[in-house]
mmCIF file of C-alpha atoms and ligand atoms in Angstrom:
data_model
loop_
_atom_site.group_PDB
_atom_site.id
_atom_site.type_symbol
_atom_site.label_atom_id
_atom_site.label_comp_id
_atom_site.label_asym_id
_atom_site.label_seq_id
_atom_site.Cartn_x
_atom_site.Cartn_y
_atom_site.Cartn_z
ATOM 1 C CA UNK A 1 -10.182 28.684 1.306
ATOM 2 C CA UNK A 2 -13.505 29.342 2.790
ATOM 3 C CA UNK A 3 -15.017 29.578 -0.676
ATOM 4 C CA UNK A 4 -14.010 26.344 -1.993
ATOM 5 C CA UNK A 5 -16.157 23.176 -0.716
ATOM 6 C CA UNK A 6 -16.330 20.866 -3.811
ATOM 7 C CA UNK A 7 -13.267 20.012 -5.272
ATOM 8 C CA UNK A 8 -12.900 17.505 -8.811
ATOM 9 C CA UNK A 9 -10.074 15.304 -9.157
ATOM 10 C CA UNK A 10 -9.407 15.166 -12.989
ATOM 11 C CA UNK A 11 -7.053 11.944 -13.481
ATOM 12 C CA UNK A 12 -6.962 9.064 -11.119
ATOM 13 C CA UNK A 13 -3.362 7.543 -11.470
ATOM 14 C CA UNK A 14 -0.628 8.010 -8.829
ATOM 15 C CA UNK A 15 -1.539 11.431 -8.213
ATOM 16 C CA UNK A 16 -4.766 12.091 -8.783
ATOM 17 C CA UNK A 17 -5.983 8.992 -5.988
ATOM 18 C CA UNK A 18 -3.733 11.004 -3.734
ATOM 19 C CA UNK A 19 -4.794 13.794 -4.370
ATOM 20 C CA UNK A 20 -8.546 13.022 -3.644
ATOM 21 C CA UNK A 21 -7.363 11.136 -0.349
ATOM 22 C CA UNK A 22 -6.168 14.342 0.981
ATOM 23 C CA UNK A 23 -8.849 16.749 -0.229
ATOM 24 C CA UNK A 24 -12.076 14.431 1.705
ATOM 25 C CA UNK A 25 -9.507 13.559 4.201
ATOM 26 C CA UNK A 26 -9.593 17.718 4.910
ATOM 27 C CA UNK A 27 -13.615 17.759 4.663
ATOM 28 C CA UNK A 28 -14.046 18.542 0.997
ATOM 29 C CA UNK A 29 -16.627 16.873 -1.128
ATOM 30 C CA UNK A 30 -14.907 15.716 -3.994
ATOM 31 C CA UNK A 31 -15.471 14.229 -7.505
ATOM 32 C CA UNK A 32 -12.976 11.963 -8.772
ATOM 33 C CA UNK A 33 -12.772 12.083 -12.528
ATOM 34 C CA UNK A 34 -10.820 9.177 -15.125
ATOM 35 C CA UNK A 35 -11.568 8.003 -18.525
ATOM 36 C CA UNK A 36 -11.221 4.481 -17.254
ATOM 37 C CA UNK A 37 -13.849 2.901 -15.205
ATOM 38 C CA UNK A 38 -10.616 0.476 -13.973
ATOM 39 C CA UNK A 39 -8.166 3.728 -12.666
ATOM 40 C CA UNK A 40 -11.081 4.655 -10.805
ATOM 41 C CA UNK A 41 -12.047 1.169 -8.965
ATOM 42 C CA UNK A 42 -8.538 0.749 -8.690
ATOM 43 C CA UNK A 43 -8.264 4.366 -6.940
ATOM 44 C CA UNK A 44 -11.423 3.708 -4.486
ATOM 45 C CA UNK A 45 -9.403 0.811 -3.157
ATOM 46 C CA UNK A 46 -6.162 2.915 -2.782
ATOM 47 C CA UNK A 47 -7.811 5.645 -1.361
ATOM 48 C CA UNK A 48 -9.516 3.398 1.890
ATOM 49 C CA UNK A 49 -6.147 1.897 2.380
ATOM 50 C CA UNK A 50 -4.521 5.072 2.690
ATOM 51 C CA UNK A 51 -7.233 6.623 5.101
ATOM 52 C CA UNK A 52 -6.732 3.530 6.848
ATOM 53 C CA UNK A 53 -3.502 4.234 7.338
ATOM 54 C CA UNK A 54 -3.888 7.382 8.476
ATOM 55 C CA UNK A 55 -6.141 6.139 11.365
ATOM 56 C CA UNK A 56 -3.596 3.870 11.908
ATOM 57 C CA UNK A 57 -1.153 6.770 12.333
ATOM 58 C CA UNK A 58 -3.290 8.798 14.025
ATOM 59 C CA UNK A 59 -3.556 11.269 12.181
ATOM 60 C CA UNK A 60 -6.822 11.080 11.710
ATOM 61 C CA UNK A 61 -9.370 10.225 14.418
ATOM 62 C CA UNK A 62 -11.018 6.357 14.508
ATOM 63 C CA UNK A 63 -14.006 6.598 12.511
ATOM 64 C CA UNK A 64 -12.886 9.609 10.374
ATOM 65 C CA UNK A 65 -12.006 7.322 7.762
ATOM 66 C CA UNK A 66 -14.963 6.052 6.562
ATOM 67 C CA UNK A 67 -16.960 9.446 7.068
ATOM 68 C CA UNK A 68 -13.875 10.779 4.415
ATOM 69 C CA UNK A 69 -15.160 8.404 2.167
ATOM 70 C CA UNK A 70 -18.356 8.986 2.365
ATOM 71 C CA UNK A 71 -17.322 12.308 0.878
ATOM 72 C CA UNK A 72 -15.802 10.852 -2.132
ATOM 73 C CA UNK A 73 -17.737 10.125 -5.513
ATOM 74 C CA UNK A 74 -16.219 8.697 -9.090
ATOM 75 C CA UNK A 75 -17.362 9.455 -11.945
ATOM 76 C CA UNK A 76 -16.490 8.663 -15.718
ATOM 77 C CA UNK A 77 -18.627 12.081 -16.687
ATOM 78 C CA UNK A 78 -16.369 14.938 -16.711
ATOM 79 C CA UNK A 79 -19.501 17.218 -16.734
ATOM 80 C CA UNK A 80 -20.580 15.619 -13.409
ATOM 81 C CA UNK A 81 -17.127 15.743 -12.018
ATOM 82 C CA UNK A 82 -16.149 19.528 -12.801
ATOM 83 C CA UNK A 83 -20.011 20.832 -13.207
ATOM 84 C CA UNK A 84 -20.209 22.152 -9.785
ATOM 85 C CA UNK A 85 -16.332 22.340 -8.779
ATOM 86 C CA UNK A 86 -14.893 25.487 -6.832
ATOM 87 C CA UNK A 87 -11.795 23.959 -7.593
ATOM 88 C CA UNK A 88 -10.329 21.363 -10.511
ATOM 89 C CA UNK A 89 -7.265 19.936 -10.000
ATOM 90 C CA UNK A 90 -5.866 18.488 -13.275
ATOM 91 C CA UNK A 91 -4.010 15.079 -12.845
ATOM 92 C CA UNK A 92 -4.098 13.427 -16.279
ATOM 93 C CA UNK A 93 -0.915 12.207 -18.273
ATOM 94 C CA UNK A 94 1.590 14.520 -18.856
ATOM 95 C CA UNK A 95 0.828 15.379 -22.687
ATOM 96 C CA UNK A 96 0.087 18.382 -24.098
ATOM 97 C CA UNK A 97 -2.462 18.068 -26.272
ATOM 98 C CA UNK A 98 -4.597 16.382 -23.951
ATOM 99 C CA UNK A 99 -4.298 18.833 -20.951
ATOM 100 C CA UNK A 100 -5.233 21.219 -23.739
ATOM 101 C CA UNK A 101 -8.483 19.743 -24.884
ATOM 102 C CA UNK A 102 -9.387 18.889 -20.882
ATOM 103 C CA UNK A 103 -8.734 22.328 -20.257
ATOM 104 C CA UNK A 104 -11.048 23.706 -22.921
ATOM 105 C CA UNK A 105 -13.624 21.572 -22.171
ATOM 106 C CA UNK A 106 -13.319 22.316 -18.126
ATOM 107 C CA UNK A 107 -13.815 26.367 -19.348
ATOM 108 C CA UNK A 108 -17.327 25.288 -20.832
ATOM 109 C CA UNK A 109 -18.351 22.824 -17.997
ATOM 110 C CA UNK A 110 -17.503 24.944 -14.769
ATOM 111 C CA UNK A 111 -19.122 28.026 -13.172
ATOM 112 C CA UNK A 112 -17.359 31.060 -13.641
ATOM 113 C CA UNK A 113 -15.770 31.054 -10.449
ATOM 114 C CA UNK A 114 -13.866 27.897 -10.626
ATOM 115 C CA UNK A 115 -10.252 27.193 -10.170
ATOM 116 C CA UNK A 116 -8.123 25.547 -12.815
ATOM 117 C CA UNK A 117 -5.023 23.854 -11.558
ATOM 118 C CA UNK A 118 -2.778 21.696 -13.439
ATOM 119 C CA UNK A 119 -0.254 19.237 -11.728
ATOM 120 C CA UNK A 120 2.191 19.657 -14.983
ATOM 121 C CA UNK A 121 5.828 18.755 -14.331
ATOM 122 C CA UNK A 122 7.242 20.332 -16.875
ATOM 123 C CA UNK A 123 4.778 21.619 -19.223
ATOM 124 C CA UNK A 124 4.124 25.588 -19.737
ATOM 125 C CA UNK A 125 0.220 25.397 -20.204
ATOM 126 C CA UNK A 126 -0.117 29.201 -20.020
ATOM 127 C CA UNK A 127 1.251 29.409 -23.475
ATOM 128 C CA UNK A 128 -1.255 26.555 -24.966
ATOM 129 C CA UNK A 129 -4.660 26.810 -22.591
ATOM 130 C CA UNK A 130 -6.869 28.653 -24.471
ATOM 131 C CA UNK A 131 -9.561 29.771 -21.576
ATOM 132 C CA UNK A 132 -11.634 32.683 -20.663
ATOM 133 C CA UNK A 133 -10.488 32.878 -17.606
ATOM 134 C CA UNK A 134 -6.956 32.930 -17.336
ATOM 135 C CA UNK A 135 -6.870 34.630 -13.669
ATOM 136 C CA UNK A 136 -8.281 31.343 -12.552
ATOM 137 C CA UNK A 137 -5.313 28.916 -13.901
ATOM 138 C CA UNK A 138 -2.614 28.158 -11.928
ATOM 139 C CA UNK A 139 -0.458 25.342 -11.823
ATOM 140 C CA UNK A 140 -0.423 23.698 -8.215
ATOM 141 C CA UNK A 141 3.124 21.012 -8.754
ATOM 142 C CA UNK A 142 2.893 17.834 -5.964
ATOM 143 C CA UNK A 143 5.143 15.652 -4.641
ATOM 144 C CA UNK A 144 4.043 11.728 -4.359
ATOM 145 C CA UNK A 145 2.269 10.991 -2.372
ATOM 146 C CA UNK A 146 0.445 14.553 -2.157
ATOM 147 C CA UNK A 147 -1.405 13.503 0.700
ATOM 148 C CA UNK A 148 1.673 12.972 3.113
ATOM 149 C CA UNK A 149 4.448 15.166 1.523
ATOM 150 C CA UNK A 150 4.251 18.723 2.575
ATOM 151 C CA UNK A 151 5.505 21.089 -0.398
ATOM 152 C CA UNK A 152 3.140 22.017 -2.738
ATOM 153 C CA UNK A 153 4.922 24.762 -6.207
ATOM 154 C CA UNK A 154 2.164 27.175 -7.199
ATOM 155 C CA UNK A 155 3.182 28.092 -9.928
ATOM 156 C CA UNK A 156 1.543 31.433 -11.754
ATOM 157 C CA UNK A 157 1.299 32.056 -15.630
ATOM 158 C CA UNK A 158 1.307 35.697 -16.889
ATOM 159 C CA UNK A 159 -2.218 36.320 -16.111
ATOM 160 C CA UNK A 160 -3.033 33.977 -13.119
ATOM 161 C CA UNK A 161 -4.463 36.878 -10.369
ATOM 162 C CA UNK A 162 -3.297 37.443 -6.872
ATOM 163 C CA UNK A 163 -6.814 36.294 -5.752
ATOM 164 C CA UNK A 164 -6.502 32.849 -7.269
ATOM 165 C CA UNK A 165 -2.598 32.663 -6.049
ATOM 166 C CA UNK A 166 -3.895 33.955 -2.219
ATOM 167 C CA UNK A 167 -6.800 31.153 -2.122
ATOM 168 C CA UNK A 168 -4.506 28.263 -3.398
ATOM 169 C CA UNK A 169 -2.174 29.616 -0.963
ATOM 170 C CA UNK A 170 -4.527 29.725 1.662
ATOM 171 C CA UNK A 171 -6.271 26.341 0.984
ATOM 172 C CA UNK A 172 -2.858 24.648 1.349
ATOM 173 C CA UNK A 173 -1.513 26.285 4.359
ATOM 174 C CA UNK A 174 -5.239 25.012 5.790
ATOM 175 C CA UNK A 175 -4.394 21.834 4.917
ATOM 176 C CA UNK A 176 -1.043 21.613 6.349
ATOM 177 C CA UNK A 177 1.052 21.882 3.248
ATOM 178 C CA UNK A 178 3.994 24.205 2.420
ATOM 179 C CA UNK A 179 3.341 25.720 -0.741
ATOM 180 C CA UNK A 180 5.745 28.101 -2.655
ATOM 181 C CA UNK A 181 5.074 30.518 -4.843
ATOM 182 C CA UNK A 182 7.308 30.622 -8.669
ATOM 183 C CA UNK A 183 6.116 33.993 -10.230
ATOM 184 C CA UNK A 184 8.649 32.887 -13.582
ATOM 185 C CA UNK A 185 7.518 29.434 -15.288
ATOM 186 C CA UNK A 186 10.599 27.160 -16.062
ATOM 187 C CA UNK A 187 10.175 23.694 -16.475
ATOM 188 C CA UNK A 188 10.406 21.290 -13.588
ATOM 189 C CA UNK A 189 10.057 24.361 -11.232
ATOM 190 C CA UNK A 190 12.839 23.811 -8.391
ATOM 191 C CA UNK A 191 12.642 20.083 -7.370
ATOM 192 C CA UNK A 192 12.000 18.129 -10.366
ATOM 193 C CA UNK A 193 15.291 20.327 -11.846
ATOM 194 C CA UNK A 194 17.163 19.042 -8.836
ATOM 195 C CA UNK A 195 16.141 15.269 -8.825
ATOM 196 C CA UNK A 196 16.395 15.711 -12.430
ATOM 197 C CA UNK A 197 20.197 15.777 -11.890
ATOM 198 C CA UNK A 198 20.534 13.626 -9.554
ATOM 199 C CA UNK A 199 19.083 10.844 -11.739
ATOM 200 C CA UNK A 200 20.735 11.436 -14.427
ATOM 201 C CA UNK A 201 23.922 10.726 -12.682
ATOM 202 C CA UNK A 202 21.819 7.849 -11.323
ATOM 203 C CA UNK A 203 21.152 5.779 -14.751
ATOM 204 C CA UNK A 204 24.477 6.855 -16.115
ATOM 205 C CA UNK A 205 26.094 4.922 -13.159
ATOM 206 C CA UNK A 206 23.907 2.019 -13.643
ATOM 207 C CA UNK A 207 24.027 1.790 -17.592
ATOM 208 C CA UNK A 208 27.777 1.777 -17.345
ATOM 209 C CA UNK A 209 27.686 -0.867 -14.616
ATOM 210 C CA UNK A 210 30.083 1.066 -11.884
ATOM 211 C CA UNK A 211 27.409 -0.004 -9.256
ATOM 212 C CA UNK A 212 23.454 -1.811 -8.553
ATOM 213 C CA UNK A 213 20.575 -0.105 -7.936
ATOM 214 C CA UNK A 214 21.127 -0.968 -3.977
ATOM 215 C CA UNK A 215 24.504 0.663 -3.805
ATOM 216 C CA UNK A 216 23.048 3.462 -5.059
ATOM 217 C CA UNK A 217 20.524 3.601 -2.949
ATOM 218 C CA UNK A 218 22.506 2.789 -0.089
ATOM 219 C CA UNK A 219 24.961 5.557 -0.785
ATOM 220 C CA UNK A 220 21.947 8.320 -0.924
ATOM 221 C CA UNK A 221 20.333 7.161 2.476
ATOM 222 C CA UNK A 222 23.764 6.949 4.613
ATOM 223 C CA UNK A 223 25.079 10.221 3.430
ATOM 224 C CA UNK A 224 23.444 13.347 1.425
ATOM 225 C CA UNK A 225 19.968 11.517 2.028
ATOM 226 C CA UNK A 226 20.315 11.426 5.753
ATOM 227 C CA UNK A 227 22.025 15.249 5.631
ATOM 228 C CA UNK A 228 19.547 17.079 3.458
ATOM 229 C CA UNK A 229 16.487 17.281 5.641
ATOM 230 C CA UNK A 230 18.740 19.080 8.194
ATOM 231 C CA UNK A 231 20.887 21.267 5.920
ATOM 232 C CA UNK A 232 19.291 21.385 3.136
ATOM 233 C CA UNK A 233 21.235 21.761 -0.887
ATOM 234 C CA UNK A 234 22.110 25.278 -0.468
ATOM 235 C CA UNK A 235 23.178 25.409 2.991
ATOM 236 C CA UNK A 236 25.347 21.623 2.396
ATOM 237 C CA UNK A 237 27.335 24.501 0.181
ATOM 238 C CA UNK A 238 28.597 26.618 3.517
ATOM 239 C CA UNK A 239 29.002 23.503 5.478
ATOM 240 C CA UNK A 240 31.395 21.923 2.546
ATOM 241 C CA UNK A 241 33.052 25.216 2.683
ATOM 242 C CA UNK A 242 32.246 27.611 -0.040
ATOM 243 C CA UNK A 243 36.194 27.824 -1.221
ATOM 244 C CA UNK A 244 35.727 24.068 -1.449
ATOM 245 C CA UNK A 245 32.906 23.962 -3.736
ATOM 246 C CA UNK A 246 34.324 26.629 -5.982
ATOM 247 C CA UNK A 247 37.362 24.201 -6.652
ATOM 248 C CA UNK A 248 35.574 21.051 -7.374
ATOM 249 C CA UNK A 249 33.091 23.377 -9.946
ATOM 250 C CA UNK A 250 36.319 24.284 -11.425
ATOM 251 C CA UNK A 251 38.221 20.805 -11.576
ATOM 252 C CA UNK A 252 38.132 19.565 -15.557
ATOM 253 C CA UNK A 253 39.088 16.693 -13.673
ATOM 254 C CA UNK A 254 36.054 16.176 -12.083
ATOM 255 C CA UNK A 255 33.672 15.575 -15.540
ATOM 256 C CA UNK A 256 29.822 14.793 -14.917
ATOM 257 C CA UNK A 257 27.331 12.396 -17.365
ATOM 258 C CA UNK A 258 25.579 14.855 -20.279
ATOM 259 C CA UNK A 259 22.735 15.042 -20.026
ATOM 260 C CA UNK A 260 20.379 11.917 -20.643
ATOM 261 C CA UNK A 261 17.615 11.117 -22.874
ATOM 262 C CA UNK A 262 17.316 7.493 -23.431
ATOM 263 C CA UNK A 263 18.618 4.760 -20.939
ATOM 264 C CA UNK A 264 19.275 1.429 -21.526
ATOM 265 C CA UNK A 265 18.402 -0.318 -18.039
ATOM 266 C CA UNK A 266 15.506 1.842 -18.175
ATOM 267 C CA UNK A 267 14.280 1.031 -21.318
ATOM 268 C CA UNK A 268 15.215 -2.545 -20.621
ATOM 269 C CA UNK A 269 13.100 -3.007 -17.601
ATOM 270 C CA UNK A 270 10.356 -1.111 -19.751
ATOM 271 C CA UNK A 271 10.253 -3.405 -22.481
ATOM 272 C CA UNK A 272 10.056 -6.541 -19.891
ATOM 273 C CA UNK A 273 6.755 -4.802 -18.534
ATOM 274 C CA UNK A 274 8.936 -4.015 -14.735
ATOM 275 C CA UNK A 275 7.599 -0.541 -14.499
ATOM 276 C CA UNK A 276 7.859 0.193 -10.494
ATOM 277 C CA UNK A 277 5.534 -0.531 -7.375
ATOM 278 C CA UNK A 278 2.600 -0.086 -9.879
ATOM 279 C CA UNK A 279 2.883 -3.724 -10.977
ATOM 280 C CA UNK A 280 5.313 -5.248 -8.228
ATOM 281 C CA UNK A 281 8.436 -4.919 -9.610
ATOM 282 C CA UNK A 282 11.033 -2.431 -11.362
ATOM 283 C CA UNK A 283 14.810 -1.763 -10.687
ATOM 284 C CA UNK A 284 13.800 -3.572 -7.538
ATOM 285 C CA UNK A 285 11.717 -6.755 -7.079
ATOM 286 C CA UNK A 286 9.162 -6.099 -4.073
ATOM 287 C CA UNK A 287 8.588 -9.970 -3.540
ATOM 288 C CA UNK A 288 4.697 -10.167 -5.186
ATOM 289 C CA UNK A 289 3.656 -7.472 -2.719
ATOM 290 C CA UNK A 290 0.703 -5.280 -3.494
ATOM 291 C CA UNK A 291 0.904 -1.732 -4.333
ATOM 292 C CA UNK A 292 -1.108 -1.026 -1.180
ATOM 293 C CA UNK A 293 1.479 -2.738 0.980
ATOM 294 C CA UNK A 294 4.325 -1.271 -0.362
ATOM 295 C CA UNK A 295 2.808 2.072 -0.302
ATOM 296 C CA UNK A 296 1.309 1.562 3.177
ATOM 297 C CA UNK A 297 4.635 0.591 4.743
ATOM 298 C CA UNK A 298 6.212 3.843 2.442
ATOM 299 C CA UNK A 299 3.535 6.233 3.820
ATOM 300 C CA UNK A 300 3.776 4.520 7.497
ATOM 301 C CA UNK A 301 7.656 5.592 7.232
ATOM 302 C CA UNK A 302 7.334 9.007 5.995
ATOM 303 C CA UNK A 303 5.010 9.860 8.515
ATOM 304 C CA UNK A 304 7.404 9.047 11.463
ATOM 305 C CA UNK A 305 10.024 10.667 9.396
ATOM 306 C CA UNK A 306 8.139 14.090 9.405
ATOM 307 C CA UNK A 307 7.093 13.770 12.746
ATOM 308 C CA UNK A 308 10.645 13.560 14.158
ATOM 309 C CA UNK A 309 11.987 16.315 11.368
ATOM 310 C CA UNK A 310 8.696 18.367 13.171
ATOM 311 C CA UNK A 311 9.899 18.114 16.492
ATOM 312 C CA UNK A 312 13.146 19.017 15.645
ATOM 313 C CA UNK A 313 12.075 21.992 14.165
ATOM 314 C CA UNK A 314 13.297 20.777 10.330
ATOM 315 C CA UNK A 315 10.021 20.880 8.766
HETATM 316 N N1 NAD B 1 3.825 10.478 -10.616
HETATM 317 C C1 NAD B 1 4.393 11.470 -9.958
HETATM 318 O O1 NAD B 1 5.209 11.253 -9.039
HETATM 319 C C2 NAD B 1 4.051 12.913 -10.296
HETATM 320 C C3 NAD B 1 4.473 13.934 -9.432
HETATM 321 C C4 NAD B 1 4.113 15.262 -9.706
HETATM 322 C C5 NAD B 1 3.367 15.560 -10.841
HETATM 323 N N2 NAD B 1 2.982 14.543 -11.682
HETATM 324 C C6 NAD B 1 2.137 14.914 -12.838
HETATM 325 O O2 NAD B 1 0.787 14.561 -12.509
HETATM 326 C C7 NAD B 1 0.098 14.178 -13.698
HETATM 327 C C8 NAD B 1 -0.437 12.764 -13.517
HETATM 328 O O3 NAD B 1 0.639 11.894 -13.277
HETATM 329 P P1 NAD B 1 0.399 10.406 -12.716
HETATM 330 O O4 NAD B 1 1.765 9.906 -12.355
HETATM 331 O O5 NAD B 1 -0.669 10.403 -11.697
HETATM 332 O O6 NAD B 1 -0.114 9.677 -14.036
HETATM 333 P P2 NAD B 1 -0.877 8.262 -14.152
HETATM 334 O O7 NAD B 1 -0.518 7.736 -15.495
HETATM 335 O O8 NAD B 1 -0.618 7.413 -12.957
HETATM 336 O O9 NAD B 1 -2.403 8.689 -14.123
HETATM 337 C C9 NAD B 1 -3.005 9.469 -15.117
HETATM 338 C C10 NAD B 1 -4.482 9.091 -15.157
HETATM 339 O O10 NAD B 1 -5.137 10.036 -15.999
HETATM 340 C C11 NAD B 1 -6.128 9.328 -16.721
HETATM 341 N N3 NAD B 1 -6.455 10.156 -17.893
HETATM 342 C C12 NAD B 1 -5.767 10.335 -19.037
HETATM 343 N N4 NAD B 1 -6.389 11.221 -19.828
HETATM 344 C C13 NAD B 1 -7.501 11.621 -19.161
HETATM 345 C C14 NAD B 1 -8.564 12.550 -19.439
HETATM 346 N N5 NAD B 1 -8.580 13.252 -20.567
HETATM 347 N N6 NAD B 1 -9.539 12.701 -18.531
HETATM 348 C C15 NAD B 1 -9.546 11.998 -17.359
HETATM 349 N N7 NAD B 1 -8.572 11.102 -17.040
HETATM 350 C C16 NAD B 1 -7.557 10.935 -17.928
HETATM 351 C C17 NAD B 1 -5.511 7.983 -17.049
HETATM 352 O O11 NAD B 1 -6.485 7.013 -17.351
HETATM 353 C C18 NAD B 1 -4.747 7.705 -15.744
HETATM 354 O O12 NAD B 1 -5.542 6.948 -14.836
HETATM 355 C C19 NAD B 1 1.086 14.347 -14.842
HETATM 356 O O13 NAD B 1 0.946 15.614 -15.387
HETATM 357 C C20 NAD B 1 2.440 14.221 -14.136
HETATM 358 O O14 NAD B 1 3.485 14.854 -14.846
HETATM 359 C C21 NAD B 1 3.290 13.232 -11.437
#
C-alpha cells in the first residue's frame, strides 16, 4: 500500500466517480479519466455531494471534504491521467474490445511499476489483454457504490503475481474494505452469479405479471433481505434444515424460470428512455428527484445499516 500514492480513475460513470470519491477520500492523489468532458463535470459534482455526505455522517472529519477534493484532478488525456499512476483502476463500459485497446494503450503510457486493475463483471481479460506485464493485472470487482460497500473480488489471471495480489490486498484492507481473493476466473465471480439468479426470477415474475415491482421489493426487505446480513446464503441452508433443502432441490414440482436473456418490462422501460436513478426514473418513478438526492439518502441509509451490522459483530 505504502508504494502506491497516485491512483487514475479510467471511466467516470457509476463506478468510476465512486471509485475516485473513495481513493482522495483515503489521501490518494488521483486522476480521473473519461472520454466525455460531460461524465466528468457530471462526476465532479457527484463526487462533492458524496464527500459531503460523508461529513455529514461523520465519517469523515468537517473540513476533510474539501481538502479530498483538492486531491482530485479530471482529465480527458489518458496520458495525463495514467502517465504517472502507481495504480489504474479500469472503469469503462463493459465491452471487450474497448477494455482491450485501453489496456494496450495503459502498457505504453505507465511506468513499469504500475498496477492494472479492471472492474470487469463478467469479462475474462486475461485471455484478451495483450500486456508486458501481466504480473501487474488483476481484476479488482466493486460493489455500487464502492466508496460505502465493503467487499471488494480480486480476482487473479494465470500470471497476476503474489506481489500485485498482496498490495491490492493490502491497499483495501487500509482502506477499510473486505476484499477476497478468486485464484479461478469464472464470470460474475461469487455475487454477480448470485444476484444474477435472483433477478432472473425477478423479471420473470414481473413479465408474467404475478406481482409489481413493490411487491417484490417488499417481499426481499421483510424476509431473506432482512435475514441475509445475519445468516448469510450458505448458513440460511442449516437454519432451513439441510434435509429440508435437499427435498425442495429435488421437488419437479417446484420448477424455476430458465434462464433469461431478453425481458420485456425491461426492454420496455428501455425503449421509453426510464433507465434507473441515472435519469429519475425506471421500474420506479423517484418523483423528479436528482441523482444526488436519491443517492445521498441511499448512501445516508447504508451507512447506518453497516454501522449497526458493525456493532453487532455482522460485518
Ligand atoms: N454499475 C455497477 O453497479 C457496476 C458494478 C460493478 C462493476 N461494474 C463494471 O464497471 C465498469 C463501469 O461500469 P459503470 O456502471 O460505471 O458504467 P457507466 O456507463 O456508468 O460509465 C462508463 C464510463 O466510461 C466512459 N468510457 C467509455 N469508454 C472509455 C474509454 N475508452 N476511456 C475513458 N472513458 C471511457 C464512458 O464515457 C462512461 O462515462 C463496467 O465494466 C461494469 O461492468 C459496474
Amino acid at each position: 500500500m505504502n508504494q502506491i500514492k497516485n491512483v487514475a480513475v479510467i471511466g467516470a460513470g457509476t463506478m468510476g466517480h465512486s471509485l475516485a470519491l473513495l481513493f482522495v477520500q483515503h489521501g490518494f492523489n488521483v486522476w480521473l479519466n473519461d472520454v466525455s468532458d460531460q461524465a466528468l463535470a457530471k462526476a465532479k459534482g457527484l463526487i462533492a455531494s458524496g464527500l459531503e455526505t460523508l461529513v455529514e455522517l461523520e465519517l469523515l472529519p468537517a473540513g476533510q471534504d474539501k481538502a479530498a477534493l483538492a486531491r482530485l484532478k479530471t482529465t480527458s488525456s489518458l496520458e495525463e491521467a495514467a502517465g504517472s499512476a502507481d495504480l489504474v483502476v479500469e472503469a469503462i463500459v463493459e465491452d471487450k474490445s474497448a477494455k482491450q485497446s485501453l489496456f494496450s494503450a495503459l502498457d505504453k503510457i505507465c511506468p513499469a511499476h504500475t498496477i492494472l486493475a479492471s472492474n470487469t463483471s463478467f469479462l475474462d481479460i486475461f485471455k484478451f489483454m495483450q500486456t508486458d506485464r501481466p504480473d501487474k493485472v488483476v481484476i479488482t470487482h466493486w460493489f455500487h457504490p464502492p466508496h460505502i460497500i465493503p467487499l471488494v473480488e480480486v480476482v487473479r489471471g494465470p500470471q497476476t503475481s503474489q506481489q500485485t495480489v498482496d498490495c491490492i490486498k493490502g491497499l483495501l484492507e487500509g482502506m477499510g474494505k473486505k476484499p477476497i481473493v478468486i485464484t479461478k476466473f469464472l464470470p460474475g465471480f461469487i455475487v454477480n452469479r448470485l444476484q444474477s439468479a435472483l433477478r432472473n426470477e425477478a423479471l420473470h415474475l414481473l413479465d408474467n405479471g404475478y406481482c409489481t415491482p413493490e411487491e417484490i421489493d417488499v417481499a426481499t426487505k421483510a424476509s431473506f433481505g432482512l435475514r441475509t446480513p445475519i445468516t448469510g446464503v450458505v448458513g440460511r441452508m442449516d437454519f432451513a434444515g439441510l434435509d429440508v433443502t435437499q427435498r425442495v432441490l429435488k421437488s419437479p414440482d417446484f420448477e424455476l424460470a430458465p434462464q433469461m436473456r431478453k425481458s420485456k418490462t425491461l426492454d420496455e422501460l428501455v425503449a421509453k428512455g426510464r433507465l434507473g436513478v441515472k435519469n429519475g426514473r425506471g421500474y420506479y418513478d423517484y418523483g423528479g428527484q436528482s441523482p444526488h438526492q436519491i443517492m445521498r439518502e441511499r448512501d445516508t441509509k447504508l451507512v447506518k445499516l453497516m454501522k449497526f451490522l458493525r456493532d453487532l459483530g455482522e460485518l
